[in-house]
CSV table of C-alpha atoms and ligand atoms in Angstrom, one decimal:
chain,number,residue,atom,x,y,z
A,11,UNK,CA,-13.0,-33.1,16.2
A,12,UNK,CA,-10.6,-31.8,13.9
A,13,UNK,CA,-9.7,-28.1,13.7
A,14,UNK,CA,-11.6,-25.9,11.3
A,15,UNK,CA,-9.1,-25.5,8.3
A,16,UNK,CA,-7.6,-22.1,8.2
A,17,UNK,CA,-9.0,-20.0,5.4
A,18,UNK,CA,-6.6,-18.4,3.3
A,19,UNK,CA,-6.2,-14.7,3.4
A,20,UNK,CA,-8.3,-13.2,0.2
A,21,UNK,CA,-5.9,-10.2,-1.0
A,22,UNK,CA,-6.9,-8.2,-3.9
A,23,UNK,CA,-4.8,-5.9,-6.3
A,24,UNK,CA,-6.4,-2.7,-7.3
A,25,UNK,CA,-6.1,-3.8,-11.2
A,26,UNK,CA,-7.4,-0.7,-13.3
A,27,UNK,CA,-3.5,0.8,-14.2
A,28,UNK,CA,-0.6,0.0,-12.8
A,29,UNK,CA,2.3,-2.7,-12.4
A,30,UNK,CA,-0.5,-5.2,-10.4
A,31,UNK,CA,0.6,-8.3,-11.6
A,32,UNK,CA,3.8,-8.0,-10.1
A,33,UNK,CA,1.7,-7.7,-6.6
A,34,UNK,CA,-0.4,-10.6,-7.3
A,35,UNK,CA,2.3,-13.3,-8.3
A,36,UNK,CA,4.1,-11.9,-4.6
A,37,UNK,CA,1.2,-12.3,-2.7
A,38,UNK,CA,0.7,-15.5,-4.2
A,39,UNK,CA,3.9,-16.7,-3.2
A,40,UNK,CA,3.1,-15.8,0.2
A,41,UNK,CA,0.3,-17.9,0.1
A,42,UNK,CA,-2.6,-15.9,0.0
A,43,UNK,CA,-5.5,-15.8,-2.6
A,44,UNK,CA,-4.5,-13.3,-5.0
A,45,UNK,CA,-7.4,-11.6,-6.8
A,46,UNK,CA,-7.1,-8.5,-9.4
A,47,UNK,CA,-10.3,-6.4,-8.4
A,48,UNK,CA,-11.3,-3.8,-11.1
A,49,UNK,CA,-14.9,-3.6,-10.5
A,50,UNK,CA,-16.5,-3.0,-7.7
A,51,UNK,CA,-18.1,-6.7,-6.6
A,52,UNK,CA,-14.3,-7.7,-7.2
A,53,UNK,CA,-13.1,-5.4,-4.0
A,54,UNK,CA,-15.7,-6.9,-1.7
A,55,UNK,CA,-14.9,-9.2,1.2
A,56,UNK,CA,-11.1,-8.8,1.1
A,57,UNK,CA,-8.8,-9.0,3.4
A,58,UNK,CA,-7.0,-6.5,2.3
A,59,UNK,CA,-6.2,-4.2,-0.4
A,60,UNK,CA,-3.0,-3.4,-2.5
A,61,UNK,CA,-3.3,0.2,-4.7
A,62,UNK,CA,-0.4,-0.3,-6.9
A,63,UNK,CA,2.5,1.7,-8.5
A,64,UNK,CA,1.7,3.3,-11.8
A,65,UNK,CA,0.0,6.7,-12.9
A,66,UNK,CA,-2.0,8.5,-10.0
A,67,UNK,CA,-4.5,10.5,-12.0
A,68,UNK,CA,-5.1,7.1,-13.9
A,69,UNK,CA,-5.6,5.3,-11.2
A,70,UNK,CA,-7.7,7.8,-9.5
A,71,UNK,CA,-9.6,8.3,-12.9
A,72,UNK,CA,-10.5,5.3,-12.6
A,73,UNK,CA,-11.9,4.8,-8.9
A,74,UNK,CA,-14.2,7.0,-10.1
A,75,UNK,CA,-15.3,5.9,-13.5
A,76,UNK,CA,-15.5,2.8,-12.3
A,77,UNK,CA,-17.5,3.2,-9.0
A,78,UNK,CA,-14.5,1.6,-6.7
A,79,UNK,CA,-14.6,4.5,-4.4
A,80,UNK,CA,-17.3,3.3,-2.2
A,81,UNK,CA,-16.2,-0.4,-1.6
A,82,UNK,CA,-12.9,0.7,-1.0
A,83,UNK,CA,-14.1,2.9,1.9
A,84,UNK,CA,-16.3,0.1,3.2
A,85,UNK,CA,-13.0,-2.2,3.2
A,86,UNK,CA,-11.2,0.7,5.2
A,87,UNK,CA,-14.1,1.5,7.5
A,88,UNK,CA,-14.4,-2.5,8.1
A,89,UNK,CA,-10.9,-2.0,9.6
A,90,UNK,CA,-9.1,-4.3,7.0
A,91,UNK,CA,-6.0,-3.3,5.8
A,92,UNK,CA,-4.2,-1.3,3.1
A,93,UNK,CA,-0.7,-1.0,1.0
A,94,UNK,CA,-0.5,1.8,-1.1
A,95,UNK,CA,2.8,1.8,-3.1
A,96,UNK,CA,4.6,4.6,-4.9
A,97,UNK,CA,1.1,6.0,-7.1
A,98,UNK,CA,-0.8,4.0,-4.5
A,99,UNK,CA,0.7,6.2,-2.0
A,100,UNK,CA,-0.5,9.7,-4.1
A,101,UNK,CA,-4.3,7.8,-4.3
A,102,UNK,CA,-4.8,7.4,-0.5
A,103,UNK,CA,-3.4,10.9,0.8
A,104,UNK,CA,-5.6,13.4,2.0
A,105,UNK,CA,-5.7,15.6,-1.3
A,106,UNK,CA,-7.5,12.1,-3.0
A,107,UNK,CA,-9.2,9.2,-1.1
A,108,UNK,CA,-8.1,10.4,2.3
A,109,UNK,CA,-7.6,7.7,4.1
A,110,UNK,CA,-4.1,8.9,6.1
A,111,UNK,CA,-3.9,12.4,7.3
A,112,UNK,CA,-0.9,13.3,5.3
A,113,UNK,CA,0.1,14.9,1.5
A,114,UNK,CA,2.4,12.9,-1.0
A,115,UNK,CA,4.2,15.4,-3.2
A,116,UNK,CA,4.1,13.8,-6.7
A,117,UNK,CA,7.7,13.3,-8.8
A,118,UNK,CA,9.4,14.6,-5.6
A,119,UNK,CA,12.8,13.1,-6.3
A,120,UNK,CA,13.5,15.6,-8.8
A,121,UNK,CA,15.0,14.6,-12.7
A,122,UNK,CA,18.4,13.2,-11.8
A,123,UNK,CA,17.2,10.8,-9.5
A,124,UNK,CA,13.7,9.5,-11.6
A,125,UNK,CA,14.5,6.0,-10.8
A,126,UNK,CA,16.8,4.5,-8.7
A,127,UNK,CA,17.1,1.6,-5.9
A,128,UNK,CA,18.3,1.6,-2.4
A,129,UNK,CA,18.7,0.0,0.7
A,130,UNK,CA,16.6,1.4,3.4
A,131,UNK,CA,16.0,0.8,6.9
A,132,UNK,CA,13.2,0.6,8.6
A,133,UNK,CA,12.3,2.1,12.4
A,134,UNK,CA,12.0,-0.9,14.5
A,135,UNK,CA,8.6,-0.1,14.8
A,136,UNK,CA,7.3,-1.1,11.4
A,137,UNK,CA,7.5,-4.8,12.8
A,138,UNK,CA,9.8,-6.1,9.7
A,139,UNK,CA,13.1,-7.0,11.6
A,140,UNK,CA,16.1,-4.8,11.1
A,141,UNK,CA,17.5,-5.6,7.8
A,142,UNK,CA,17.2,-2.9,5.1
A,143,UNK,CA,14.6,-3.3,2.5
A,144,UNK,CA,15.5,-3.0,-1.1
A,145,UNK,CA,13.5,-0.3,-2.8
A,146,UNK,CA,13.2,0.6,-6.3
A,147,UNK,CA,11.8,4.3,-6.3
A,148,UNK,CA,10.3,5.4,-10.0
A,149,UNK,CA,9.0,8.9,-10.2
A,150,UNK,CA,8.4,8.6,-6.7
A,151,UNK,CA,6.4,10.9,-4.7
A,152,UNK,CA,7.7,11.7,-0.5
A,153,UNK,CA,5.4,12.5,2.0
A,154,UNK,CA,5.2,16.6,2.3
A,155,UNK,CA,3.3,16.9,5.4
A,156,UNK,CA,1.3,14.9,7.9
A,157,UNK,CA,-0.3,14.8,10.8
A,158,UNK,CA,0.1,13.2,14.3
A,159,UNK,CA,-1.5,10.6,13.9
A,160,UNK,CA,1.2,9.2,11.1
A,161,UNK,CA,4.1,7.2,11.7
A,162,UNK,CA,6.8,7.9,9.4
A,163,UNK,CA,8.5,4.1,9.4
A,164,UNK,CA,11.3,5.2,6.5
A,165,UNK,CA,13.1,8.3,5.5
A,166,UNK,CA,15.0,8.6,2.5
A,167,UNK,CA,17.1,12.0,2.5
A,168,UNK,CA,15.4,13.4,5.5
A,169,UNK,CA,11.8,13.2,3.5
A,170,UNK,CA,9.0,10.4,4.6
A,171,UNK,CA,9.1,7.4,2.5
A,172,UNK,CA,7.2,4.8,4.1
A,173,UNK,CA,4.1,5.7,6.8
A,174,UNK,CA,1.0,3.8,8.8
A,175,UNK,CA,-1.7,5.6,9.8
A,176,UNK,CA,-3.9,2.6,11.6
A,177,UNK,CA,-4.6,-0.4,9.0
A,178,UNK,CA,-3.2,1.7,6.2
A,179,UNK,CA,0.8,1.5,4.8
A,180,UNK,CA,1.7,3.6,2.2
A,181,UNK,CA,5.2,3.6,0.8
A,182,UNK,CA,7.2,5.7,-1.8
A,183,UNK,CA,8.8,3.4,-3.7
A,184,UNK,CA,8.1,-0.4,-5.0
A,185,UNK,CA,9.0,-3.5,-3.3
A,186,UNK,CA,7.7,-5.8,-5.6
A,187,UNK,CA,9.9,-5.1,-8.5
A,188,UNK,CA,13.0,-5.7,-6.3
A,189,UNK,CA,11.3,-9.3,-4.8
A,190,UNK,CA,11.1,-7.3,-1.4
A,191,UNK,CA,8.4,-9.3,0.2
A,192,UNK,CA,8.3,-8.6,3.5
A,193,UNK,CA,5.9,-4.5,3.4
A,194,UNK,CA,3.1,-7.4,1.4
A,195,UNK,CA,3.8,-10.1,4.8
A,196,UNK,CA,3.3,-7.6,7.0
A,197,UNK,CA,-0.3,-6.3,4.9
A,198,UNK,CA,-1.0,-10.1,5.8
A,199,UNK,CA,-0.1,-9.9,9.3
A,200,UNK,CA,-2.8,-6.7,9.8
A,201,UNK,CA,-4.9,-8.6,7.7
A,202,UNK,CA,-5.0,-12.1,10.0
A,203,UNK,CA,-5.0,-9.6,13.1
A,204,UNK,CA,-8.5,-7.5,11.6
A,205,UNK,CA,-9.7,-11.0,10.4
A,206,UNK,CA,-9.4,-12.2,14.5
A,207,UNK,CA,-11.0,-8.7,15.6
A,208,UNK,CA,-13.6,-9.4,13.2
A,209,UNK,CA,-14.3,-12.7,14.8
A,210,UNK,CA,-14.2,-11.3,18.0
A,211,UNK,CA,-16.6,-9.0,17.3
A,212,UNK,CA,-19.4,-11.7,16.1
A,213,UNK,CA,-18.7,-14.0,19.2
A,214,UNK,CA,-19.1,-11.0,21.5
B,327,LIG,N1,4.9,9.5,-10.8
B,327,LIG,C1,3.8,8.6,-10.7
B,327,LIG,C2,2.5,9.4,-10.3
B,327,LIG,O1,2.5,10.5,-10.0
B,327,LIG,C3,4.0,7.5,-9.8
B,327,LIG,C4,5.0,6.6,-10.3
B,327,LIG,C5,4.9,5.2,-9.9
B,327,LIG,O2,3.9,4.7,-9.4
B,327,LIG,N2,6.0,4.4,-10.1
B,327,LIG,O3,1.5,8.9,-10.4
C-alpha cells in the first residue's frame, strides 16, 4: 500500500496590523500552507502561529475587538507552536497575552539606533546551526526581565533578543525583511514535532 501523503504544515499569520505578508510569502517558500488569520475560525486548526512585526497596541487592540484571544490560547494550550516577532514579541509577554514568563520593554534601543540590521548569533541551543542570522531590528523592544523557565537564545548588547519558553519563540527584531528564513523553519520543525505528539496522543 502506498504511504499516506504527508500533509502540509497549515501556518497562519496573525493578519489584523502588521508587516504579515512578508511572513506568508516566507513560509510559503518553505512550503507550508500559508494562511492570514484575522478572525477567529481563521486561527483554528493551525499548526502554528506567526504574531507579526508592527504596532503592539494595534495588534493587541485588535485580539480583542476581534475575539482572537481565545483561539489563540486554545492553539497554545494544544501545544502547537508560536513566533512572535519584534511587536509580536510585546503581544505575548506576560504584561499582554502571557504566554512566556518574561517583559519586553517597548522602543528599547533608544532614538539613535531606531532601525538598524545586524548579524547575530545564536546559542547553539536554538537548533539553527552556527551561522549568524541577519536581523533587521525596527523600534525594537529587548527582553527586560524573565523568568527561569526562559531561554535567552540571542543577546544583542548584553540585553535578550531572541527567547523560547516551550513551543513559543519570540524575537526582537525581523527576519523576514532581511530573507532570514531559518527562526520560520524552525517554527515548522516544533510544528511537525507537536503535529507527531499529537498523533501519538490519539493512537495511545
Ligand atoms: N515599536 C513597535 C511597538 O511597540 C514595534 C515595532 C515593530 O514591530 N517593528 O509595537
Amino acid at each position: 500500500m502506498p504511504a499516506a501523503p504527508v500533509e502540509r504544515l497549515r501556518v497562519g499569520v496573525l493578519a489584523s496590523q502588521g508587516d504579515f505578508a512578508a511572513h506568508l510569502d516566507l513560509l510559503a517558500g518553505l512550503g507550508a500552507e500559508a494562511v492570514a488569520a484575522r478572525v477567529p475560525a481563521e486561527l483554528a486548526g493551525l499548526d502554528a502561529l506567526v504574531i507579526p512585526g508592527g504596532e503592539s497596541t494595534t495588534i493587541s487592540k485588535a485580539i480583542e475587538r476581534d475575539g482572537l484571544e481565545e483561539p489563540i490560547r486554545a492553539h497554545f494550550d494544544a501545544g502547537r507552536p508560536i513566533l512572535g516577532t519584534c511587536a509580536g514579541m510585546i503581544v505575548c509577554d506576560r504584561d499582554h497575552l502571557g504566554l512566556v514568563d518574561a517583559v519586553a520593554r517597548r522602543n528599547a534601543f533608544g532614538r539613535q539606533l531606531q532601525s538598524f540590521e545586524a548579524d547575530l548569533e545564536l546559542e547553539p541551543e536554538a537548533g539553527i546551526g552556527p551561522d549568524p542570522i541577519r536581523a533587521a531590528f525596527i523600534r525594537a523592544p529587548w527582553i527586560e526581565e524573565h523568568g527561569g523557565a526562559v531561554e535567552v537564545l540571542a543577546r544583542w548588547e548584553g540585553r535578550p533578543v531572541a527567547i523560547r519558553q516551550g513551543n513559543v519563540l519570540l524575537c526582537s527584531f525581523h527576519p523576514e525583511i532581511a530573507g532570514e528564513q531559518r527562526l520560520h523553519a524552525l517554527l515548522m520543525a516544533m510544528a511537525t514535532a507537536a503535529r507527531r505528539r499529537g498523533a501519538e496522543a490519539v493512537s495511545g
